[in-house]
Amino acid sequence: MSETRKLYVRSFGCQMNVYDAQRMTDTLAKEGYVETDSPDDADLVILNTCHIREKAAEKVYSELGRLKKAQEEAGRQQMVAVAGCVAQAEGAEILKRARGVDLVVGPQSYHKLPELVADAQRRGGNRRAGIVETEFPVEDKFDFLPPPTRAAINKRGPAAFVTVQEGCDKFCTFCVVPYTRGAEVSRPLPKILDEVIRLAEAGVREVTLIGQNVNAYHGLDAAGRSANLPELIRRIADVPGIARVRYTTSHPRDMDDELIGLHRDLPALMPYLHLPVQSGSNRILAAMNRKHDRELFFEIVDKVRAVRPDIAFSSDFIVGFPGETDADFADTMDLVQRVGFASAFSFKYSSRPGTPAAGMDGQVPEEEKSARIHALQALLDSQRLAFDTACQGRVLDILIEKPGRFPGQLIGRSPYLQSIVVDGPVEAIGTLARVEVHGVSTRNLSGDIRGGEFFVERPARESRFIGQSEKLEA
Ligand code: SAM
Ligand code: SF4
Protein backbone atom coordinates (compact mmCIF):
# COMPACT_ATOMS: atom_id res chain seq x y z
CA MET A 1 0.00 0.00 0.00
CA SER A 2 1.18 3.51 -0.81
CA GLU A 3 1.66 6.42 1.67
CA THR A 4 -1.31 7.50 3.79
CA ARG A 5 -3.36 10.39 2.49
CA LYS A 6 -6.54 11.93 3.80
CA LEU A 7 -9.90 11.81 2.10
CA TYR A 8 -12.97 13.91 2.84
CA VAL A 9 -16.26 12.99 1.16
CA ARG A 10 -19.29 15.24 1.47
CA SER A 11 -22.57 13.78 0.27
CA PHE A 12 -25.67 15.71 -0.73
CA GLY A 13 -29.11 14.26 -1.47
CA CYS A 14 -30.42 10.73 -1.24
CA GLN A 15 -29.45 7.53 0.58
CA MET A 16 -27.96 6.21 -2.62
CA ASN A 17 -25.33 8.92 -2.33
CA VAL A 18 -24.63 7.90 1.27
CA TYR A 19 -24.01 4.35 0.06
CA ASP A 20 -21.93 5.51 -2.92
CA ALA A 21 -19.79 7.67 -0.62
CA GLN A 22 -18.98 4.56 1.41
CA ARG A 23 -18.07 2.59 -1.69
CA MET A 24 -15.82 5.43 -2.93
CA THR A 25 -14.14 5.52 0.47
CA ASP A 26 -13.62 1.74 0.37
CA THR A 27 -12.11 1.95 -3.13
CA LEU A 28 -9.70 4.70 -2.18
CA ALA A 29 -8.78 3.01 1.12
CA LYS A 30 -6.89 0.50 -1.04
CA GLU A 31 -4.82 3.37 -2.38
CA GLY A 32 -3.87 4.51 1.12
CA TYR A 33 -6.59 7.12 1.66
CA VAL A 34 -8.02 7.35 5.18
CA GLU A 35 -11.19 9.24 5.95
CA THR A 36 -11.11 12.57 7.73
CA ASP A 37 -14.07 14.52 9.11
CA SER A 38 -12.80 17.89 7.95
CA PRO A 39 -12.10 19.18 4.44
CA ASP A 40 -9.33 21.37 5.90
CA ASP A 41 -6.77 18.62 6.37
CA ALA A 42 -7.80 16.48 3.38
CA ASP A 43 -5.51 15.72 0.44
CA LEU A 44 -8.53 14.77 -1.64
CA VAL A 45 -12.02 16.27 -1.30
CA ILE A 46 -14.94 14.60 -3.07
CA LEU A 47 -18.26 16.40 -3.35
CA ASN A 48 -20.87 13.73 -3.97
CA THR A 49 -23.61 15.79 -5.50
CA CYS A 50 -27.38 15.80 -6.06
CA HIS A 51 -29.12 17.21 -9.14
CA ILE A 52 -32.74 16.53 -8.19
CA ARG A 53 -33.66 20.16 -7.48
CA GLU A 54 -31.99 23.40 -8.57
CA LYS A 55 -31.11 24.33 -4.99
CA ALA A 56 -29.29 21.03 -4.41
CA ALA A 57 -27.29 21.42 -7.61
CA GLU A 58 -26.38 25.04 -6.87
CA LYS A 59 -25.05 24.08 -3.43
CA VAL A 60 -22.15 22.37 -5.20
CA TYR A 61 -20.93 25.59 -6.75
CA SER A 62 -21.07 27.50 -3.48
CA GLU A 63 -19.21 24.64 -1.79
CA LEU A 64 -16.56 24.64 -4.54
CA GLY A 65 -16.13 28.40 -4.09
CA ARG A 66 -15.79 27.98 -0.33
CA LEU A 67 -13.19 25.23 -0.78
CA LYS A 68 -11.16 27.28 -3.23
CA LYS A 69 -11.16 30.29 -0.89
CA ALA A 70 -10.11 28.16 2.10
CA GLN A 71 -7.30 26.60 0.02
CA GLU A 72 -6.00 29.99 -1.02
CA GLU A 73 -6.15 31.40 2.49
CA ALA A 74 -4.29 28.41 3.93
CA GLY A 75 -1.87 28.18 0.99
CA ARG A 76 -2.92 24.56 0.65
CA GLN A 77 -2.89 22.22 -2.37
CA GLN A 78 -5.84 19.83 -2.42
CA MET A 79 -7.25 17.67 -5.12
CA VAL A 80 -10.98 18.29 -5.65
CA ALA A 81 -13.35 15.85 -7.32
CA VAL A 82 -17.03 16.35 -8.15
CA ALA A 83 -18.98 13.08 -8.17
CA GLY A 84 -22.70 12.18 -8.19
CA CYS A 85 -25.58 13.36 -10.33
CA VAL A 86 -24.41 16.95 -10.95
CA ALA A 87 -21.17 15.47 -12.30
CA GLN A 88 -23.18 13.20 -14.59
CA ALA A 89 -25.56 15.94 -15.75
CA GLU A 90 -23.14 18.84 -16.17
CA GLY A 91 -19.82 17.10 -16.95
CA ALA A 92 -17.24 19.44 -18.46
CA GLU A 93 -19.47 22.46 -17.69
CA ILE A 94 -18.33 22.15 -14.09
CA LEU A 95 -14.71 22.74 -15.10
CA LYS A 96 -15.79 25.87 -16.93
CA ARG A 97 -18.00 27.22 -14.14
CA ALA A 98 -15.82 26.50 -11.09
CA ARG A 99 -12.13 26.98 -10.51
CA GLY A 100 -10.04 24.32 -8.86
CA VAL A 101 -11.82 21.13 -9.91
CA ASP A 102 -9.41 18.32 -10.86
CA LEU A 103 -11.87 15.55 -11.60
CA VAL A 104 -15.53 15.13 -12.55
CA VAL A 105 -16.80 11.57 -12.18
CA GLY A 106 -20.29 10.17 -12.80
CA PRO A 107 -21.93 7.54 -10.54
CA GLN A 108 -21.29 4.63 -12.90
CA SER A 109 -17.51 5.11 -12.88
CA TYR A 110 -16.65 5.03 -9.18
CA HIS A 111 -14.69 1.80 -9.61
CA LYS A 112 -12.29 3.79 -11.81
CA LEU A 113 -11.54 6.33 -9.07
CA PRO A 114 -8.04 5.03 -8.19
CA GLU A 115 -6.79 5.40 -11.78
CA LEU A 116 -8.66 8.70 -12.30
CA VAL A 117 -7.22 10.17 -9.10
CA ALA A 118 -3.71 8.96 -10.02
CA ASP A 119 -4.11 10.49 -13.47
CA ALA A 120 -5.32 13.80 -12.01
CA GLN A 121 -2.34 13.76 -9.66
CA ARG A 122 0.06 13.29 -12.56
CA ARG A 123 -1.46 16.36 -14.21
CA GLY A 124 -0.58 18.24 -11.03
CA GLY A 125 -1.70 21.83 -10.62
CA ASN A 126 -2.72 22.20 -14.26
CA ARG A 127 -6.38 22.59 -13.43
CA ARG A 128 -7.37 23.42 -16.98
CA ALA A 129 -6.61 19.80 -17.76
CA GLY A 130 -9.29 18.53 -15.35
CA ILE A 131 -10.56 15.04 -16.09
CA VAL A 132 -14.19 14.27 -16.95
CA GLU A 133 -15.45 10.68 -16.73
CA THR A 134 -19.20 10.52 -17.29
CA GLU A 135 -19.59 7.63 -19.72
CA PHE A 136 -21.90 4.76 -18.84
CA PRO A 137 -19.27 1.98 -18.95
CA VAL A 138 -20.14 -1.50 -20.25
CA GLU A 139 -18.74 -3.20 -17.16
CA ASP A 140 -20.70 -3.30 -13.90
CA LYS A 141 -18.97 -1.06 -11.34
CA PHE A 142 -20.15 -3.38 -8.53
CA ASP A 143 -17.91 -6.13 -9.95
CA PHE A 144 -14.90 -3.92 -9.32
CA LEU A 145 -15.71 -1.94 -6.20
CA PRO A 146 -13.91 -3.60 -3.26
CA PRO A 147 -15.96 -4.61 -0.21
CA PRO A 148 -15.60 -2.54 2.96
CA THR A 149 -13.18 -3.71 5.63
CA ARG A 150 -14.53 -4.94 8.95
CA ALA A 151 -13.23 -1.77 10.62
CA ALA A 152 -15.08 0.42 8.10
CA ILE A 153 -18.32 -1.51 8.67
CA ASN A 154 -17.98 -1.20 12.43
CA LYS A 155 -17.39 2.53 12.17
CA ARG A 156 -20.57 2.96 10.12
CA GLY A 157 -22.75 1.28 12.75
CA PRO A 158 -25.25 -1.58 12.93
CA ALA A 159 -27.69 -0.25 10.30
CA ALA A 160 -26.47 -0.30 6.70
CA PHE A 161 -27.70 0.63 3.25
CA VAL A 162 -27.22 -1.79 0.38
CA THR A 163 -27.91 -0.68 -3.19
CA VAL A 164 -29.80 -3.43 -5.00
CA GLN A 165 -31.09 -1.53 -8.01
CA GLU A 166 -30.04 1.64 -9.80
CA GLY A 167 -31.53 3.89 -12.42
CA CYS A 168 -35.09 4.34 -13.51
CA ASP A 169 -37.22 3.70 -16.60
CA LYS A 170 -40.33 5.52 -15.37
CA PHE A 171 -39.53 8.99 -16.76
CA CYS A 172 -41.71 11.13 -14.52
CA THR A 173 -41.80 14.45 -16.38
CA PHE A 174 -40.22 16.44 -13.51
CA CYS A 175 -37.33 14.10 -12.72
CA VAL A 176 -33.66 13.97 -13.75
CA VAL A 177 -32.94 10.49 -12.36
CA PRO A 178 -33.47 8.55 -15.62
CA TYR A 179 -30.88 10.84 -17.23
CA THR A 180 -28.33 11.04 -14.41
CA ARG A 181 -28.50 7.44 -13.18
CA GLY A 182 -29.47 5.82 -16.46
CA ALA A 183 -31.70 2.84 -17.18
CA GLU A 184 -32.97 0.60 -14.42
CA VAL A 185 -30.46 -2.15 -13.56
CA SER A 186 -30.80 -4.73 -10.78
CA ARG A 187 -27.77 -6.29 -9.11
CA PRO A 188 -27.63 -10.10 -9.11
CA LEU A 189 -29.13 -11.64 -5.96
CA PRO A 190 -26.05 -13.73 -4.95
CA LYS A 191 -23.82 -10.64 -5.00
CA ILE A 192 -26.22 -8.73 -2.78
CA LEU A 193 -26.40 -11.70 -0.41
CA ASP A 194 -22.59 -11.90 -0.22
CA GLU A 195 -22.50 -8.22 0.69
CA VAL A 196 -25.16 -8.65 3.38
CA ILE A 197 -23.43 -11.71 4.87
CA ARG A 198 -20.21 -9.73 5.12
CA LEU A 199 -22.03 -6.84 6.81
CA ALA A 200 -23.80 -9.18 9.24
CA GLU A 201 -20.55 -10.92 10.14
CA ALA A 202 -19.11 -7.56 11.10
CA GLY A 203 -22.10 -6.76 13.32
CA VAL A 204 -24.71 -5.13 11.09
CA ARG A 205 -28.23 -5.94 12.32
CA GLU A 206 -30.41 -3.96 9.95
CA VAL A 207 -30.17 -3.50 6.20
CA THR A 208 -32.13 -1.08 4.08
CA LEU A 209 -32.24 -2.21 0.47
CA ILE A 210 -32.08 0.88 -1.68
CA GLY A 211 -32.86 1.72 -5.28
CA GLN A 212 -34.55 4.55 -7.13
CA ASN A 213 -37.33 2.06 -7.88
CA VAL A 214 -36.52 -0.67 -5.43
CA ASN A 215 -39.75 -2.62 -5.77
CA ALA A 216 -39.08 -3.05 -9.49
CA TYR A 217 -36.05 -5.17 -8.46
CA HIS A 218 -35.54 -8.13 -10.79
CA GLY A 219 -31.98 -9.39 -10.33
CA LEU A 220 -30.79 -12.80 -11.47
CA ASP A 221 -30.54 -15.56 -8.87
CA ALA A 222 -27.82 -18.23 -8.74
CA ALA A 223 -29.74 -20.36 -11.27
CA GLY A 224 -29.98 -17.43 -13.70
CA ARG A 225 -33.70 -16.88 -13.02
CA SER A 226 -35.15 -13.47 -12.35
CA ALA A 227 -35.80 -12.88 -8.64
CA ASN A 228 -38.17 -10.19 -7.37
CA LEU A 229 -37.93 -7.97 -4.30
CA PRO A 230 -39.98 -10.25 -1.97
CA GLU A 231 -37.61 -13.13 -2.74
CA LEU A 232 -34.57 -10.95 -2.14
CA ILE A 233 -36.01 -9.71 1.17
CA ARG A 234 -36.76 -13.27 2.34
CA ARG A 235 -33.22 -14.40 1.52
CA ILE A 236 -31.72 -11.43 3.34
CA ALA A 237 -33.92 -11.93 6.40
CA ASP A 238 -32.48 -15.48 6.57
CA VAL A 239 -28.89 -14.25 6.86
CA PRO A 240 -27.65 -15.00 10.40
CA GLY A 241 -27.36 -11.75 12.35
CA ILE A 242 -29.81 -9.76 10.27
CA ALA A 243 -32.74 -8.88 12.50
CA ARG A 244 -34.40 -6.17 10.43
CA VAL A 245 -34.94 -5.41 6.76
CA ARG A 246 -36.27 -2.25 5.13
CA TYR A 247 -36.54 -1.18 1.48
CA THR A 248 -36.80 2.19 -0.22
CA THR A 249 -37.85 3.88 -2.54
CA SER A 250 -40.91 2.13 -3.91
CA HIS A 251 -43.13 3.17 -6.79
CA PRO A 252 -46.90 2.65 -6.36
CA ARG A 253 -47.12 0.92 -9.75
CA ASP A 254 -44.73 -1.83 -8.60
CA MET A 255 -46.37 -2.47 -5.20
CA ASP A 256 -47.71 -5.99 -5.81
CA ASP A 257 -49.69 -8.32 -3.53
CA GLU A 258 -46.66 -10.54 -2.85
CA LEU A 259 -44.69 -7.62 -1.45
CA ILE A 260 -47.69 -6.39 0.52
CA GLY A 261 -48.21 -9.91 1.95
CA LEU A 262 -44.62 -9.97 3.15
CA HIS A 263 -45.50 -7.18 5.58
CA ARG A 264 -47.81 -9.71 7.26
CA ASP A 265 -45.64 -12.82 6.96
CA LEU A 266 -42.10 -11.67 7.69
CA PRO A 267 -41.49 -10.24 11.17
CA ALA A 268 -38.02 -9.01 10.13
CA LEU A 269 -39.61 -6.71 7.55
CA MET A 270 -40.15 -3.45 9.40
CA PRO A 271 -43.62 -1.87 9.42
CA TYR A 272 -42.59 1.25 7.53
CA LEU A 273 -43.33 2.00 3.90
CA HIS A 274 -42.00 4.99 1.98
CA LEU A 275 -44.28 5.28 -1.01
CA PRO A 276 -44.00 8.55 -2.93
CA VAL A 277 -47.31 9.79 -4.32
CA GLN A 278 -46.20 13.32 -5.38
CA SER A 279 -49.75 14.67 -5.83
CA GLY A 280 -53.33 13.85 -4.89
CA SER A 281 -54.72 15.17 -8.17
CA ASN A 282 -55.27 12.70 -11.01
CA ARG A 283 -54.87 15.48 -13.55
CA ILE A 284 -51.44 16.37 -12.15
CA LEU A 285 -50.41 12.73 -11.71
CA ALA A 286 -51.12 12.21 -15.42
CA ALA A 287 -49.13 15.33 -16.36
CA MET A 288 -46.30 14.02 -14.18
CA ASN A 289 -46.43 10.69 -16.07
CA ARG A 290 -46.59 8.93 -12.71
CA LYS A 291 -48.36 5.87 -14.17
CA HIS A 292 -50.71 5.66 -11.17
CA ASP A 293 -53.74 7.58 -9.94
CA ARG A 294 -54.95 8.45 -6.44
CA GLU A 295 -57.34 5.49 -6.43
CA LEU A 296 -54.43 3.05 -6.87
CA PHE A 297 -52.61 4.76 -4.01
CA PHE A 298 -55.65 4.42 -1.70
CA GLU A 299 -56.02 0.79 -2.74
CA ILE A 300 -52.40 0.03 -1.80
CA VAL A 301 -52.74 1.85 1.53
CA ASP A 302 -55.87 -0.14 2.37
CA LYS A 303 -54.28 -3.45 1.41
CA VAL A 304 -51.12 -2.81 3.41
CA ARG A 305 -53.11 -1.65 6.45
CA ALA A 306 -55.27 -4.77 6.20
CA VAL A 307 -52.21 -7.03 6.59
CA ARG A 308 -50.19 -4.75 8.87
CA PRO A 309 -52.49 -2.32 10.72
CA ASP A 310 -49.65 -0.54 12.55
CA ILE A 311 -47.69 0.28 9.36
CA ALA A 312 -46.12 3.74 9.22
CA PHE A 313 -46.62 5.37 5.84
CA SER A 314 -44.21 7.92 4.48
CA SER A 315 -44.29 9.71 1.14
CA ASP A 316 -42.85 12.40 -1.13
CA PHE A 317 -44.91 15.34 -2.39
CA ILE A 318 -44.30 18.01 -4.99
CA VAL A 319 -46.34 21.21 -4.87
CA GLY A 320 -46.57 23.75 -7.68
CA PHE A 321 -46.07 21.35 -10.58
CA PRO A 322 -46.85 23.24 -13.85
CA GLY A 323 -50.59 23.70 -14.22
CA GLU A 324 -51.39 22.84 -10.57
CA THR A 325 -54.53 24.75 -9.59
CA ASP A 326 -56.02 25.39 -6.14
CA ALA A 327 -58.39 22.50 -6.81
CA ASP A 328 -55.48 20.15 -7.62
CA PHE A 329 -53.70 21.17 -4.45
CA ALA A 330 -56.92 20.64 -2.47
CA ASP A 331 -56.89 17.05 -3.81
CA THR A 332 -53.36 16.62 -2.41
CA MET A 333 -54.47 17.90 1.00
CA ASP A 334 -57.47 15.59 0.85
CA LEU A 335 -55.25 12.58 0.05
CA VAL A 336 -53.01 13.41 3.00
CA GLN A 337 -56.04 13.72 5.31
CA ARG A 338 -57.40 10.39 4.16
CA VAL A 339 -54.15 8.42 4.41
CA GLY A 340 -52.51 9.85 7.52
CA PHE A 341 -48.71 9.81 7.20
CA ALA A 342 -46.18 9.06 9.93
CA SER A 343 -43.55 11.09 8.09
CA ALA A 344 -43.09 12.74 4.70
CA PHE A 345 -40.86 14.82 2.46
CA SER A 346 -42.40 17.68 0.52
CA PHE A 347 -40.83 19.90 -2.08
CA LYS A 348 -41.66 22.89 -4.22
CA TYR A 349 -41.50 21.91 -7.86
CA SER A 350 -38.10 22.80 -9.27
CA SER A 351 -37.72 23.09 -13.02
CA ARG A 352 -34.90 20.84 -14.23
CA PRO A 353 -33.21 21.45 -17.58
CA GLY A 354 -33.90 18.72 -20.11
CA THR A 355 -37.00 17.31 -18.40
CA PRO A 356 -40.39 17.52 -20.19
CA ALA A 357 -42.04 19.49 -17.36
CA ALA A 358 -39.48 22.30 -17.69
CA GLY A 359 -41.10 23.30 -20.98
CA MET A 360 -44.72 22.96 -19.84
CA ASP A 361 -47.16 25.87 -19.74
CA GLY A 362 -48.60 27.06 -16.45
CA GLN A 363 -45.45 27.35 -14.31
CA VAL A 364 -46.74 28.20 -10.83
CA PRO A 365 -45.55 31.50 -9.25
CA GLU A 366 -43.10 31.16 -6.36
CA GLU A 367 -45.47 32.77 -3.80
CA GLU A 368 -48.15 30.25 -4.68
CA LYS A 369 -45.70 27.37 -4.24
CA SER A 370 -44.60 28.78 -0.88
CA ALA A 371 -48.17 29.13 0.40
CA ARG A 372 -48.99 25.56 -0.66
CA ILE A 373 -45.87 23.97 0.81
CA HIS A 374 -46.49 25.81 4.04
CA ALA A 375 -50.04 24.47 4.31
CA LEU A 376 -48.99 20.94 3.31
CA GLN A 377 -46.08 20.79 5.74
CA ALA A 378 -48.26 22.03 8.61
CA LEU A 379 -50.69 19.18 7.95
CA LEU A 380 -47.91 16.59 7.57
CA ASP A 381 -46.21 17.82 10.76
CA SER A 382 -49.44 17.46 12.71
CA GLN A 383 -49.86 13.92 11.38
CA ARG A 384 -46.31 13.02 12.36
CA LEU A 385 -46.87 14.36 15.85
CA ALA A 386 -50.13 12.42 16.11
CA PHE A 387 -48.38 9.20 15.03
CA ASP A 388 -45.52 9.75 17.50
CA THR A 389 -47.89 10.67 20.31
CA ALA A 390 -49.84 7.46 19.74
CA CYS A 391 -46.58 5.58 20.47
CA GLN A 392 -46.42 7.00 23.99
CA GLY A 393 -46.82 4.24 26.54
CA ARG A 394 -46.11 1.55 23.93
CA VAL A 395 -43.22 -0.90 24.23
CA LEU A 396 -41.11 -0.96 21.06
CA ASP A 397 -37.97 -2.87 20.10
CA ILE A 398 -35.31 -0.41 19.07
CA LEU A 399 -31.98 -1.01 17.36
CA ILE A 400 -29.38 1.01 19.24
CA GLU A 401 -27.28 2.76 16.63
CA LYS A 402 -25.00 5.32 18.26
CA PRO A 403 -24.17 7.36 21.36
CA GLY A 404 -26.47 10.28 22.10
CA ARG A 405 -25.54 13.92 22.63
CA PHE A 406 -24.87 13.55 26.35
CA PRO A 407 -22.81 10.95 28.24
CA GLY A 408 -24.87 7.87 29.07
CA GLN A 409 -27.33 8.52 26.26
CA LEU A 410 -27.91 6.25 23.30
CA ILE A 411 -29.90 6.72 20.11
CA GLY A 412 -31.87 3.95 18.49
CA ARG A 413 -34.49 3.46 15.81
CA SER A 414 -37.98 2.16 16.33
CA PRO A 415 -39.59 -0.24 13.83
CA TYR A 416 -41.32 2.86 12.42
CA LEU A 417 -37.95 4.57 11.82
CA GLN A 418 -38.43 7.06 14.66
CA SER A 419 -35.30 8.16 16.45
CA ILE A 420 -35.53 7.22 20.17
CA VAL A 421 -33.24 8.48 22.95
CA VAL A 422 -32.60 6.14 25.89
CA ASP A 423 -30.07 5.86 28.72
CA GLY A 424 -27.63 2.95 28.54
CA PRO A 425 -24.01 1.84 28.15
CA VAL A 426 -22.15 2.27 24.85
CA GLU A 427 -21.59 -1.50 24.75
CA ALA A 428 -25.28 -1.78 23.90
CA ILE A 429 -24.74 -0.18 20.48
CA GLY A 430 -25.67 -2.77 17.90
CA THR A 431 -28.15 -4.56 20.12
CA LEU A 432 -31.91 -4.46 20.16
CA ALA A 433 -33.57 -3.18 23.28
CA ARG A 434 -37.16 -3.30 24.46
CA VAL A 435 -38.13 0.26 25.23
CA GLU A 436 -41.14 1.85 26.82
CA VAL A 437 -41.79 5.17 25.09
CA HIS A 438 -42.59 8.04 27.40
CA GLY A 439 -41.59 11.28 25.70
CA VAL A 440 -42.34 12.87 22.33
CA SER A 441 -40.65 15.95 20.93
CA THR A 442 -40.47 17.46 17.45
CA ARG A 443 -37.13 15.72 16.79
CA ASN A 444 -37.36 12.36 18.51
CA LEU A 445 -38.97 10.12 21.08
CA SER A 446 -37.51 9.15 24.43
CA GLY A 447 -37.99 6.06 26.49
CA ASP A 448 -36.69 3.65 29.11
CA ILE A 449 -35.12 0.32 28.43
CA ARG A 450 -37.34 -2.25 30.08
CA GLY A 451 -35.61 -3.93 33.01
CA GLY A 452 -32.23 -2.89 31.61
CA GLU A 453 -32.54 -5.64 29.05
CA PHE A 454 -30.64 -5.72 25.77
CA PHE A 455 -30.71 -8.54 23.33
CA VAL A 456 -29.42 -9.53 19.95
CA GLU A 457 -31.62 -11.58 17.71
CA ARG A 458 -29.83 -14.38 15.89
CA PRO A 459 -26.27 -13.12 16.48
CA ALA A 460 -23.70 -13.34 13.71
CA ARG A 461 -20.97 -15.92 13.96
CA GLU A 462 -18.19 -13.48 14.71
CA SER A 463 -20.25 -10.65 16.07
CA ARG A 464 -18.51 -7.85 17.90
CA PHE A 465 -21.72 -7.45 19.83
CA ILE A 466 -22.94 -9.31 22.90
CA GLY A 467 -24.36 -12.81 22.49
CA GLN A 468 -27.96 -13.92 22.34
CA SER A 469 -29.94 -13.29 25.51
CA GLU A 470 -26.81 -12.11 27.25
CA LYS A 471 -27.72 -9.19 29.46
CA LEU A 472 -25.83 -6.01 30.09
CA GLU A 473 -25.95 -3.84 33.13
CA ALA A 474 -28.00 -0.80 32.18
N1 SAM B 1 -38.03 7.14 -7.18
C1 SAM B 1 -38.74 7.90 -6.28
C2 SAM B 1 -40.21 7.97 -6.72
O1 SAM B 1 -40.70 7.11 -7.33
O2 SAM B 1 -40.85 8.96 -6.47
C3 SAM B 1 -38.16 9.27 -6.03
C4 SAM B 1 -36.76 9.59 -6.25
S1 SAM B 1 -36.33 11.29 -6.14
C5 SAM B 1 -34.64 11.07 -5.83
C6 SAM B 1 -36.89 11.85 -4.57
C7 SAM B 1 -37.99 12.86 -4.60
O3 SAM B 1 -37.53 14.10 -5.08
C8 SAM B 1 -39.16 12.55 -5.49
O4 SAM B 1 -40.03 11.63 -4.92
C9 SAM B 1 -39.80 13.89 -5.67
O5 SAM B 1 -40.75 14.15 -4.66
C10 SAM B 1 -38.64 14.85 -5.52
N2 SAM B 1 -38.32 15.47 -6.81
C11 SAM B 1 -37.82 14.88 -7.91
N3 SAM B 1 -37.70 15.78 -8.91
C12 SAM B 1 -38.14 16.97 -8.41
C13 SAM B 1 -38.29 18.26 -8.97
N4 SAM B 1 -37.97 18.52 -10.23
N5 SAM B 1 -38.79 19.24 -8.17
C14 SAM B 1 -39.11 19.00 -6.89
N6 SAM B 1 -39.01 17.78 -6.31
C15 SAM B 1 -38.53 16.78 -7.07
FE1 SF4 C 1 -37.70 9.97 -10.78
FE2 SF4 C 1 -40.16 9.06 -11.27
FE3 SF4 C 1 -38.05 7.44 -11.55
FE4 SF4 C 1 -38.83 8.22 -9.09
S1 SF4 C 1 -40.03 6.97 -10.52
S2 SF4 C 1 -36.71 8.18 -9.91
S3 SF4 C 1 -39.51 10.27 -9.48
S4 SF4 C 1 -38.48 9.22 -12.77
XYZ file of N, CA and C and ligand atoms in Angstrom, residues 52 167-178 212-213 249 251 276 278 288-290, ligand 2:
74
model
N -31.287 16.731 -8.124
C -32.738 16.527 -8.185
C -33.512 17.848 -8.228
N -30.944 3.360 -11.198
C -31.526 3.889 -12.423
C -33.036 3.778 -12.435
N -33.634 4.327 -13.473
C -35.092 4.342 -13.512
C -35.574 4.440 -14.953
N -36.620 3.663 -15.260
C -37.216 3.703 -16.603
C -38.583 4.378 -16.595
N -38.958 5.009 -15.482
C -40.328 5.517 -15.371
C -40.509 6.894 -16.040
N -39.476 7.674 -16.085
C -39.529 8.987 -16.759
C -40.684 9.872 -16.302
N -40.781 10.100 -15.004
C -41.707 11.128 -14.521
C -41.243 12.444 -15.151
N -42.187 13.295 -15.546
C -41.797 14.447 -16.378
C -40.991 15.514 -15.635
N -40.964 15.428 -14.286
C -40.224 16.439 -13.510
C -38.810 15.997 -13.160
N -38.464 14.731 -13.410
C -37.334 14.100 -12.723
C -36.093 13.868 -13.592
N -34.926 14.138 -13.006
C -33.663 13.971 -13.748
C -33.060 12.567 -13.606
N -33.599 11.772 -12.672
C -32.940 10.494 -12.362
C -32.723 9.588 -13.589
N -33.717 9.435 -14.469
C -33.466 8.550 -15.620
C -32.299 9.011 -16.485
N -33.628 3.475 -6.767
C -34.551 4.555 -7.131
C -35.963 4.010 -7.318
N -36.041 2.736 -7.652
C -37.332 2.063 -7.882
C -37.205 0.666 -7.326
N -36.545 3.272 -2.453
C -37.852 3.881 -2.536
C -38.737 3.079 -3.468
N -42.191 2.457 -5.911
C -43.130 3.167 -6.785
C -44.493 2.486 -6.646
N -43.736 7.210 -2.410
C -43.998 8.553 -2.929
C -45.259 8.608 -3.790
N -46.473 12.033 -4.700
C -46.199 13.321 -5.384
C -47.384 14.274 -5.405
N -47.615 14.427 -14.702
C -46.302 14.020 -14.181
C -45.830 12.697 -14.800
N -46.718 12.036 -15.540
C -46.433 10.689 -16.073
C -46.104 9.707 -14.943
N -46.877 9.795 -13.866
C -46.589 8.929 -12.711
C -47.043 7.483 -12.923
Fe -37.697 9.973 -10.782
Fe -40.156 9.060 -11.271
Fe -38.053 7.437 -11.546
Fe -38.829 8.224 -9.094
S -40.031 6.967 -10.523
S -36.708 8.176 -9.905
S -39.508 10.273 -9.476
S -38.480 9.225 -12.774
